[in-house]
PDB file of C-alpha atoms in Angstrom:
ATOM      1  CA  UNK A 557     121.499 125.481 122.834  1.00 40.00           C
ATOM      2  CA  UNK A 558     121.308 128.318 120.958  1.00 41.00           C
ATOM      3  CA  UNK A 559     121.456 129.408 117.063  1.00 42.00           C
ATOM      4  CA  UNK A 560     125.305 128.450 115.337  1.00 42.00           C
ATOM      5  CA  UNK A 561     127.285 130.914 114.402  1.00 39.00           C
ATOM      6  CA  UNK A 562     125.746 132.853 111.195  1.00 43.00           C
ATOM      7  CA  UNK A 563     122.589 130.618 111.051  1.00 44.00           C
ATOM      8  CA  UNK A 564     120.902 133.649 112.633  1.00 43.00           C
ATOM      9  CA  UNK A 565     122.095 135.595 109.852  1.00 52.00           C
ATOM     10  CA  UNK A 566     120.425 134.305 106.854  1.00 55.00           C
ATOM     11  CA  UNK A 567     116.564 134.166 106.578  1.00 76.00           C
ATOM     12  CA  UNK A 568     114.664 131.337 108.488  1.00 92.00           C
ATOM     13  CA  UNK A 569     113.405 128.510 105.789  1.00 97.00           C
ATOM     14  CA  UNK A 570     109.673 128.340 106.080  1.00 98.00           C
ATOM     15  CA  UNK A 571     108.430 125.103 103.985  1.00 98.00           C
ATOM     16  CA  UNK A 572     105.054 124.136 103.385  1.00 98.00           C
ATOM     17  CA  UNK A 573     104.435 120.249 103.795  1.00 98.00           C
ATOM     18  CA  UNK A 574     100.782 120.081 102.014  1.00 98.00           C
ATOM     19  CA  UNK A 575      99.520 116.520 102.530  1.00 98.00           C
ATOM     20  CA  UNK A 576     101.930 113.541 103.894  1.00 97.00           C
ATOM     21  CA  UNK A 577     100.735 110.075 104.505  1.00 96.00           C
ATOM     22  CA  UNK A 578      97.446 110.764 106.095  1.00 97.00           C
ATOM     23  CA  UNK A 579      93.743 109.973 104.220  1.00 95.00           C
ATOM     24  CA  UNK A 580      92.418 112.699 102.038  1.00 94.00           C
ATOM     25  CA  UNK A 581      89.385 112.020 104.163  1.00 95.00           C
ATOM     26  CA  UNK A 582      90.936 113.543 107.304  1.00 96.00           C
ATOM     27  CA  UNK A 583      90.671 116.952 106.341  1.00 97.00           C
ATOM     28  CA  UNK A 584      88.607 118.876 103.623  1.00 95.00           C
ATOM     29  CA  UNK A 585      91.893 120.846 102.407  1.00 95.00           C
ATOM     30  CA  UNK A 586      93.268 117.390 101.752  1.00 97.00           C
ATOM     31  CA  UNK A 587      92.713 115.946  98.123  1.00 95.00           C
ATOM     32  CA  UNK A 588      94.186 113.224  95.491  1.00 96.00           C
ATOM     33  CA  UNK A 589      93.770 115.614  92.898  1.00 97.00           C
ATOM     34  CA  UNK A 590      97.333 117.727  92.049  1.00 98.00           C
ATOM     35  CA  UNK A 591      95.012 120.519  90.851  1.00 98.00           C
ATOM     36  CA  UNK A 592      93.628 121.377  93.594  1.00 97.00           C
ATOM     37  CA  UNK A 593      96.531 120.418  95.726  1.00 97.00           C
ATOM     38  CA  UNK A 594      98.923 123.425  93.345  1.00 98.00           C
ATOM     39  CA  UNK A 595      96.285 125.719  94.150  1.00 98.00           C
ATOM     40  CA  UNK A 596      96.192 125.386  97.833  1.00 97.00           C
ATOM     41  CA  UNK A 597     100.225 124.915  97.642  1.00 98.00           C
ATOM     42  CA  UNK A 598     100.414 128.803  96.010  1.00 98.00           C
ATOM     43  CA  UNK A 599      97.887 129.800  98.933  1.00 98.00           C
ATOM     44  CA  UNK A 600     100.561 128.813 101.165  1.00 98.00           C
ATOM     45  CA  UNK A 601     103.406 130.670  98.931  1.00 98.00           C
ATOM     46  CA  UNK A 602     101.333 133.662  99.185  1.00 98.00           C
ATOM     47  CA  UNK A 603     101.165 132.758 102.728  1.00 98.00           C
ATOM     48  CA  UNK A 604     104.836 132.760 103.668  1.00 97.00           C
ATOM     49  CA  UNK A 605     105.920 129.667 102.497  1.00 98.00           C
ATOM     50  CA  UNK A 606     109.120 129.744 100.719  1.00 98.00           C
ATOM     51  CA  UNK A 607     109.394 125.332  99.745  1.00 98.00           C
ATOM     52  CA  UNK A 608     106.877 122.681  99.549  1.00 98.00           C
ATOM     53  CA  UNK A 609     106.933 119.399 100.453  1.00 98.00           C
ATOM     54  CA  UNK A 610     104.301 117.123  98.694  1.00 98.00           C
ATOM     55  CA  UNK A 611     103.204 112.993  99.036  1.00 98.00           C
ATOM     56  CA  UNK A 612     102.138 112.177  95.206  1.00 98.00           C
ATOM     57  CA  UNK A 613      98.723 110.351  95.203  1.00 97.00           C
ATOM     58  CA  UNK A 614      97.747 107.781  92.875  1.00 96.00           C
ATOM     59  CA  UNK A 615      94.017 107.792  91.860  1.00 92.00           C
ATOM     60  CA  UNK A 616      92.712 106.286  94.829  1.00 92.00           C
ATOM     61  CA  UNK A 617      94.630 108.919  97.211  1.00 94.00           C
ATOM     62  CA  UNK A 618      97.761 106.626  98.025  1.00 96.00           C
ATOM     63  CA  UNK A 619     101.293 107.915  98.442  1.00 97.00           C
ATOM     64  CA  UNK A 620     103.163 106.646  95.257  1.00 98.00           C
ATOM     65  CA  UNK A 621     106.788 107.303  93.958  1.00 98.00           C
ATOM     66  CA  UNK A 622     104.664 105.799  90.625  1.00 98.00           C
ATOM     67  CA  UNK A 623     106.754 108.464  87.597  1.00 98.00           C
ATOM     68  CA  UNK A 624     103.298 109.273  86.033  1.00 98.00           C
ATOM     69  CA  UNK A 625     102.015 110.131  88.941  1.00 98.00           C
ATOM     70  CA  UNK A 626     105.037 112.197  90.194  1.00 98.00           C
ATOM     71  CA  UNK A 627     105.116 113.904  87.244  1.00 98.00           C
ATOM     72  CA  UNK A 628     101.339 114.687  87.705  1.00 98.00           C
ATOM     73  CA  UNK A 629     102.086 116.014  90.840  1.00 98.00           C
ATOM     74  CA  UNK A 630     104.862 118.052  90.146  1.00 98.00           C
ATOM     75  CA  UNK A 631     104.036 119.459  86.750  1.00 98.00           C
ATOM     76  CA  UNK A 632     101.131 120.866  88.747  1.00 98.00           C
ATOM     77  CA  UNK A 633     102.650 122.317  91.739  1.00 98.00           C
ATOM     78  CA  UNK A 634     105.640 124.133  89.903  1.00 98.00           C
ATOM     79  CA  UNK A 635     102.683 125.794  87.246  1.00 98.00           C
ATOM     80  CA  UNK A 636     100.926 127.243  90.332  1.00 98.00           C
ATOM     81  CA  UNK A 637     104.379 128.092  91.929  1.00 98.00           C
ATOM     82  CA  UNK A 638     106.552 129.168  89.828  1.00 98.00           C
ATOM     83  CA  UNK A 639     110.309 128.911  91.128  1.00 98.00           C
ATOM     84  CA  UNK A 640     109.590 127.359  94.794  1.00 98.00           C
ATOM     85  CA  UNK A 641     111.616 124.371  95.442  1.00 98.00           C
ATOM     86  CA  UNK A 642     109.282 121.608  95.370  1.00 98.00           C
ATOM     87  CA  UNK A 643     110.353 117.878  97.559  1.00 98.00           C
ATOM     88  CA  UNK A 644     108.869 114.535  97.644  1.00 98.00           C
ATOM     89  CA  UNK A 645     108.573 111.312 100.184  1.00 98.00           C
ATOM     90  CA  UNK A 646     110.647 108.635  99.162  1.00 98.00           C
ATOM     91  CA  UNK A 647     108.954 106.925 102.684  1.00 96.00           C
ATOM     92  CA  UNK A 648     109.296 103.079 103.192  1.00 97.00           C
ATOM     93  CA  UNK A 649     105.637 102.840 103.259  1.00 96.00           C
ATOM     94  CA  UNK A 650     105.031 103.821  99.573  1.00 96.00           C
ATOM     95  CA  UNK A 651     107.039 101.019  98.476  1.00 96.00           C
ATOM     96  CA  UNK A 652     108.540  98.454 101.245  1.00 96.00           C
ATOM     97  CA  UNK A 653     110.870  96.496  98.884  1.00 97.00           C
ATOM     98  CA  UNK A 654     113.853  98.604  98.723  1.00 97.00           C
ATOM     99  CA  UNK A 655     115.140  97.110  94.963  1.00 97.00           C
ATOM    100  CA  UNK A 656     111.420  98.425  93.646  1.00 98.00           C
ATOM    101  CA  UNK A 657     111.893 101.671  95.760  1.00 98.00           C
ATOM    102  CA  UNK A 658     115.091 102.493  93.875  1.00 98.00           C
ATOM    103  CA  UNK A 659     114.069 101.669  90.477  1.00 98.00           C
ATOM    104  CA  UNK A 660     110.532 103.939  90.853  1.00 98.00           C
ATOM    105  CA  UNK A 661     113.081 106.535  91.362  1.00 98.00           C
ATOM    106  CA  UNK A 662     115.155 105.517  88.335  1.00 98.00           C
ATOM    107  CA  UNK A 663     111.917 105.855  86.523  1.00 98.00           C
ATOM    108  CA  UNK A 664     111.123 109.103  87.187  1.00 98.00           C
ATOM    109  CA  UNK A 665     110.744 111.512  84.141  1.00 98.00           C
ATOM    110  CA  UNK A 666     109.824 115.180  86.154  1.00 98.00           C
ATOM    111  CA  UNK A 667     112.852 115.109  88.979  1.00 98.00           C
ATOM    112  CA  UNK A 668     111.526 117.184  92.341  1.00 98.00           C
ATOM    113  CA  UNK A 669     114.088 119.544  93.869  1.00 98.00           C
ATOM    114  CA  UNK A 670     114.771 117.352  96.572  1.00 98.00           C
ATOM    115  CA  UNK A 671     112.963 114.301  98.211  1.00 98.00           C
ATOM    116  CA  UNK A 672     113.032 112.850 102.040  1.00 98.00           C
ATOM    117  CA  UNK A 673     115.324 110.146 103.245  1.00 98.00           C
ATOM    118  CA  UNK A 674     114.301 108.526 106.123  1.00 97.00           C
ATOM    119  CA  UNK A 675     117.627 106.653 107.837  1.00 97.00           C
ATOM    120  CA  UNK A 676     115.960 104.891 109.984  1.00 95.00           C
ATOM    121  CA  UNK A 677     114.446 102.558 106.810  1.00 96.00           C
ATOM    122  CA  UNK A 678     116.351  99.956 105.479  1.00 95.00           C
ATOM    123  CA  UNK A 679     117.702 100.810 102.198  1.00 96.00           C
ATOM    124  CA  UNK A 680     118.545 104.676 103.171  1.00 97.00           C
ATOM    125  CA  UNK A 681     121.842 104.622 101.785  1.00 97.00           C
ATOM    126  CA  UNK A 682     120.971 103.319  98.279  1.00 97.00           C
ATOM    127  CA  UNK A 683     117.715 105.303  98.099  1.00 98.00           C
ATOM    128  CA  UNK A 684     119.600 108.213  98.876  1.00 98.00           C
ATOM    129  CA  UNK A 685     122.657 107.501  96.435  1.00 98.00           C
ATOM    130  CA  UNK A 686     119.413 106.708  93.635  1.00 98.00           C
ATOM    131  CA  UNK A 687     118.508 110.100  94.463  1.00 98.00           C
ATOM    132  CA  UNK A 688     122.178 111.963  94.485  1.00 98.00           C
ATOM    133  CA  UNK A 689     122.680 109.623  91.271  1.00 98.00           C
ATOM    134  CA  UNK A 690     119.909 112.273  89.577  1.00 97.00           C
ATOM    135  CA  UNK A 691     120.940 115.279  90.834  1.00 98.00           C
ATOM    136  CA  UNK A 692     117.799 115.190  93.360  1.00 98.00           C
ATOM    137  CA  UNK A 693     118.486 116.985  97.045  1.00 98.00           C
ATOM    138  CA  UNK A 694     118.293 114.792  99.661  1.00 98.00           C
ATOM    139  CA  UNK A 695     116.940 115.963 102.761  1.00 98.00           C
ATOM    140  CA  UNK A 696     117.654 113.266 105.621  1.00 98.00           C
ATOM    141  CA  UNK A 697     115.042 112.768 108.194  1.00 97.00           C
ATOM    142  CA  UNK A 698     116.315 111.423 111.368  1.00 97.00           C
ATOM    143  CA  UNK A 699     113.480 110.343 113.763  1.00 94.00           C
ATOM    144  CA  UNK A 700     115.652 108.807 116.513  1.00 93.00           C
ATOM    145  CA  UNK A 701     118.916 107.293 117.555  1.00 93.00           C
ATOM    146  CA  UNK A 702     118.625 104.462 115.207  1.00 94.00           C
ATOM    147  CA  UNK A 703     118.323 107.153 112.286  1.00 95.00           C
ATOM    148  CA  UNK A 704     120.558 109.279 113.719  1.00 96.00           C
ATOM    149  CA  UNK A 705     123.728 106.514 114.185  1.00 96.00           C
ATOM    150  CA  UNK A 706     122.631 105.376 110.757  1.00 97.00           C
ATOM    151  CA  UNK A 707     123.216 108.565 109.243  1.00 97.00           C
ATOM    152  CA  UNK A 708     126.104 109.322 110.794  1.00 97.00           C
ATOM    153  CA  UNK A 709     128.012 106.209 109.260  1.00 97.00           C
ATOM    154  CA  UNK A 710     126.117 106.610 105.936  1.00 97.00           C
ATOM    155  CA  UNK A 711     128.260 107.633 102.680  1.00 97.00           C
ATOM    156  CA  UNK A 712     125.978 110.453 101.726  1.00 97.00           C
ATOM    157  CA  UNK A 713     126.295 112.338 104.889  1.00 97.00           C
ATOM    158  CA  UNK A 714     127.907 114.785 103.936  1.00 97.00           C
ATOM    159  CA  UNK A 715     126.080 115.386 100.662  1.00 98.00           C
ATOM    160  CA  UNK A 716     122.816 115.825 102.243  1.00 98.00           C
ATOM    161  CA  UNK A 717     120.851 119.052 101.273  1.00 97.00           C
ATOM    162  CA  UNK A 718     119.931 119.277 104.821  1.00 98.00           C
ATOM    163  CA  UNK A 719     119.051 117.483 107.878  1.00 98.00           C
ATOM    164  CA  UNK A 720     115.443 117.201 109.315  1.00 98.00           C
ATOM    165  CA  UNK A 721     114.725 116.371 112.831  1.00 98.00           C
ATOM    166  CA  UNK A 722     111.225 114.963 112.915  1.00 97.00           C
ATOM    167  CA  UNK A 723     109.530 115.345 116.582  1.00 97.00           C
ATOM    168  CA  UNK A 724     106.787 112.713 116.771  1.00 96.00           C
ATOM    169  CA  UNK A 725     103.641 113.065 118.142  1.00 97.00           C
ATOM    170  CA  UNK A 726     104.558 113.886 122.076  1.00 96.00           C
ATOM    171  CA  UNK A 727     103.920 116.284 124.740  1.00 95.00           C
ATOM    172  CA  UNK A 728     105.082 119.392 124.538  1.00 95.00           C
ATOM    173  CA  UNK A 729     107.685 119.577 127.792  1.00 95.00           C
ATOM    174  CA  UNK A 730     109.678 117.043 125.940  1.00 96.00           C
ATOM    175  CA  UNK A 731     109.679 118.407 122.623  1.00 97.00           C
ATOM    176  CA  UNK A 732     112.945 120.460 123.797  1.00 97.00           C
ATOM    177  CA  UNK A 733     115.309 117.597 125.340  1.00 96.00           C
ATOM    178  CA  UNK A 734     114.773 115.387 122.306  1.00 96.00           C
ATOM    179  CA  UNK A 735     115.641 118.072 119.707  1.00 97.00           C
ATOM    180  CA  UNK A 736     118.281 119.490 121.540  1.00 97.00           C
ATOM    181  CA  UNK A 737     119.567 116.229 121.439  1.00 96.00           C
ATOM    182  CA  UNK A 738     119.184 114.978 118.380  1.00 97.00           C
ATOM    183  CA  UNK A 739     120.334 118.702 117.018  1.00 97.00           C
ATOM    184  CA  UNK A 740     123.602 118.259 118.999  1.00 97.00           C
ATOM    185  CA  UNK A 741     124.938 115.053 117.491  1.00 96.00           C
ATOM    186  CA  UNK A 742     123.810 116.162 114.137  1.00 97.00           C
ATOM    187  CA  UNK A 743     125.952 119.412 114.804  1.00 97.00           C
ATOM    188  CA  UNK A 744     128.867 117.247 115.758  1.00 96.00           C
ATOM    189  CA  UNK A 745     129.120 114.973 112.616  1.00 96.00           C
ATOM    190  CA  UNK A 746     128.280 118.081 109.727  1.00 97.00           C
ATOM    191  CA  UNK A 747     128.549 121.512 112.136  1.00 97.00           C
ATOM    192  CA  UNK A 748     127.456 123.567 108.521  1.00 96.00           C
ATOM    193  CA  UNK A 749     125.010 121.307 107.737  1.00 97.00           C
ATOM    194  CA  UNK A 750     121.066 123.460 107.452  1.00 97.00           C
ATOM    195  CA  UNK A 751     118.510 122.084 109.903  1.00 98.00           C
ATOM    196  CA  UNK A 752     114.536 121.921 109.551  1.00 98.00           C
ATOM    197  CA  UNK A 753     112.953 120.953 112.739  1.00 98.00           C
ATOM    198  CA  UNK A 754     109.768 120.240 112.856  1.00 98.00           C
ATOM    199  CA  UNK A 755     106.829 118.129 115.067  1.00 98.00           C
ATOM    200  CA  UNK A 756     103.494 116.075 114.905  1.00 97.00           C
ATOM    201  CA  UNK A 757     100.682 116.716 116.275  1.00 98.00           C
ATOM    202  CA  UNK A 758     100.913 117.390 119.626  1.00 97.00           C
ATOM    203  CA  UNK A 759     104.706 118.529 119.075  1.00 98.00           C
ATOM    204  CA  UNK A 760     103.644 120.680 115.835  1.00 98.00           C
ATOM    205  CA  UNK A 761     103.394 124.405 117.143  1.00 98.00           C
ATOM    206  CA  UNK A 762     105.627 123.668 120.557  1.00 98.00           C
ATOM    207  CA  UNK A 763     108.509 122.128 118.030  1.00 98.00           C
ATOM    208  CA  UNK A 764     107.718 125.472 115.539  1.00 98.00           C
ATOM    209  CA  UNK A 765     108.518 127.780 118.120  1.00 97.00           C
ATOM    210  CA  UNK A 766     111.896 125.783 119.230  1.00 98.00           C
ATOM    211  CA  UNK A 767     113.041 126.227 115.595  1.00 98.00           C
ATOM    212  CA  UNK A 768     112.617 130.369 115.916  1.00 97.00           C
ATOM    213  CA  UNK A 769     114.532 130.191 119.271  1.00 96.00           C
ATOM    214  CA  UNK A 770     117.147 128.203 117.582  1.00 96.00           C
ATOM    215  CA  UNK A 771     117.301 129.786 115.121  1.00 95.00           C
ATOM    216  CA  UNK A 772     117.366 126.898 112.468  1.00 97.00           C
ATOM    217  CA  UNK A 773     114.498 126.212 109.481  1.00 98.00           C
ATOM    218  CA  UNK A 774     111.150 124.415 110.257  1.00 98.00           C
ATOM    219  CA  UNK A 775     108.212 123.808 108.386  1.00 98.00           C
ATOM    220  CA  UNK A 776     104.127 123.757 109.170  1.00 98.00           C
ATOM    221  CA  UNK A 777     101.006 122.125 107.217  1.00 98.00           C
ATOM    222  CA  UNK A 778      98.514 119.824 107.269  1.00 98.00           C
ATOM    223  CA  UNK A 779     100.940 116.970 107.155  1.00 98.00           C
ATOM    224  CA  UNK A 780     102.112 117.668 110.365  1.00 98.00           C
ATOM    225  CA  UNK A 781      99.077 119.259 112.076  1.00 98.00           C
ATOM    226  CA  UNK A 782      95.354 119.857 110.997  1.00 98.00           C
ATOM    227  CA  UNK A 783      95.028 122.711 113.968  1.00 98.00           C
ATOM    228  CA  UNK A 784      96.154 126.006 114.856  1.00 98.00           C
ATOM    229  CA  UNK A 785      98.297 127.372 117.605  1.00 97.00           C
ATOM    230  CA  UNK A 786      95.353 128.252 119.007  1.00 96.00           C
ATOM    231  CA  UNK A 787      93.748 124.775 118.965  1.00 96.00           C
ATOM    232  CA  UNK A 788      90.974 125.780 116.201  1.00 97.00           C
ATOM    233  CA  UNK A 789      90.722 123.668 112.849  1.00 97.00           C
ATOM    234  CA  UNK A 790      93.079 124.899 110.602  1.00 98.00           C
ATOM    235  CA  UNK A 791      91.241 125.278 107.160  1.00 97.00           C
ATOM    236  CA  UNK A 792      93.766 125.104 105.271  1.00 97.00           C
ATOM    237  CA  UNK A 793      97.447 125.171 104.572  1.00 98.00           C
ATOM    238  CA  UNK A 794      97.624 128.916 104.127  1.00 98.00           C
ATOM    239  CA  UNK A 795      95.941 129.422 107.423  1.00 98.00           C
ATOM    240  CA  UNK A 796      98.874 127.151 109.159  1.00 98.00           C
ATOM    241  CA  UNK A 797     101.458 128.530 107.148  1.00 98.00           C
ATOM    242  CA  UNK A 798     100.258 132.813 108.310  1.00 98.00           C
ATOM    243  CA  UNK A 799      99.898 131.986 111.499  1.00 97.00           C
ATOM    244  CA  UNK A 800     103.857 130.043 111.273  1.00 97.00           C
ATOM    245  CA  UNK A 801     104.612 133.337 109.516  1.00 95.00           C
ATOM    246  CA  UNK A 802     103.696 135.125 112.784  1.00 93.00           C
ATOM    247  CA  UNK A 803     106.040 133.395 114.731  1.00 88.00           C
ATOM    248  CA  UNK A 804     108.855 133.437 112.264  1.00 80.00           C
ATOM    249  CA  UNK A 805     108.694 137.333 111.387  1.00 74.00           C
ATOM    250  CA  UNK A 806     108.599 138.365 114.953  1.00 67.00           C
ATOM    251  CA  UNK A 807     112.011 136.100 115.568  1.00 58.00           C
TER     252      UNK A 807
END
C-alpha cells in the first residue's frame, strides 16, 4: 500500500507524545511536574516536533482528566510552546466509569486542541461527542478490530480530527501486515480522513519508518519508546524526536 493520492503532497505530521501512562520513575526525562514537562516539550519543538501529545499528572504522577490539573498542564505546555497544537488522553484507565469520564471533561476550564479516543473502551461514542460538544479535536485511536468495527459504526466518524493506528508492543516483521490492515479499512470507511501511525516498544522505530513509506503522519517520544533507533537510551524527548526528524526529512 502506498501513500493516497495528495497525502504525499502536504508535509508529514511529526507529533511529540511526552509522557503517556507509564511511571515517572521509568525514565529520568519523565516527571509529574508540567514545568519541567513544557520545557522538555519545546526541546522537542525545537527538535522537529510540530504537536504534542501530553498525559496530565496529578501530584502523585497519575494520569488525570482532573480540570485543575489539566489546566496545570496545559497552561504550561502552550507558555513554553507557543502556537503548537497541544492533545490529551481521555484513556479508560484515568477514569473507568464512563458517566465520571464525561463529566471531568465537562469540567474542564483550559480545553486542549484535541484529546485521544480510544474505540475500543466502552463509552467511546459519548466521550467523544463530550469532546466534539466543546469544540475539542478528537483523534480516534483504533488498536484492533474491535476498535476498528466500533469506529466504523460510531456517529462521530466522520468528525474525527484524525485517525491513529496504535501498533502494540510486537515484533517488527509484523508491524507491516497489521497496519496495512488496519490502514485499509480505515481508508474504506473515511478515504480523506489524516492518519498517524505509530508503535510501542518493540514496534516504535519499525512502525516510524512504515509511516515515511506511506506516506501518512506518525509520532515518536518517550510514551511510546524510551530508546533510540539505534537501541541506546534515549535521554530525552528531543533526542527521539531528531533522530524521527532524520527519517522524516530524508522521505
Amino acid at each position: 500500500m502506498g501513500a493516497v493520492p495528495g497525502e504525499s503532497e502536504r508535509r508529514m505530521l511529526l507529533q511529540a507524545c511526552l509522557n503517556g501512562a507509564r511511571d515517572v520513575t521509568e525514565h529520568p526525562g519523565l516527571s509529574a511536574d508540567p514545568t519541567l514537562a513544557a520545557a522538555d516539550a519545546a526541546r522537542a519543538v525545537a527538535a522537529g516536533a510540530q504537536e504534542i501529545h501530553v498525559h496530565p499528572k496529578d501530584a502523585e504522577g497519575r494520569d488525570t482528566l482532573d480540570a485543575d490539573d489539566v489546566a496545570r498542564w496545559l497552561r504550561a505546555l502552550r507558555s513554553s510552546c507557543p502556537g503548537v497544537p497541544v492533545g490529551v488522553t481521555t484513556g479508560a484507565w484515568t477514569e473507568p466509569d464512563v458517566e465520571k469520564r464525561v463529566a471531568a471533561i465537562a469540567a474542564w476550564t483550559e480545553l486542549p486542541d484535541y484529546a485521544s479516543v480510544n474505540w475500543h473502551e466502552t463509552g467511546a461514542d459519548r466521550v467523544a461527542a463530550s469532546l466534539l460538544s466543546r469544540g475539542v479535536g478528537v483523534e480516534a485511536g483504533i488498536w484492533d478490530a474491535t476498535g476498528l468495527e466500533a469506529w466504523s459504526t460510531s456517529p462521530s466518524r466522520a468528525e474525527c480530527t484524525r485517525v491513529l493506528i496504535e501498533l502494540p508492543d510486537e515484533a517488527a516483521e509484523v508491524v507491516r501486515r497489521h497496519a496495512e490492515g488496519l490502514i485499509a479499512h480505515v481508508r474504506l470507511d473515511e478515504p480523506s480522513m489524516p492518519i498517524l501511525l505509530h508503535g510501542e516498544e518493540r514496534s516504535a522505530w519499525p512502525a516510524l519508518t512504515l509511516a515515511v513509506e506511506l506516506g501518512v503522519d506518525t509520532r515518536i517520544g518517550l510514551e511510546d519508546t524510551l530508546t533510540l533507533p539505534d537501541g541506546r537510551s534515549a535521554p530525552d524527548n528531543a533526542a527521539l524526536v531528531r533522530a524521527a526528524s532524520a527519517f522524516t526529512s530524508a522521505s
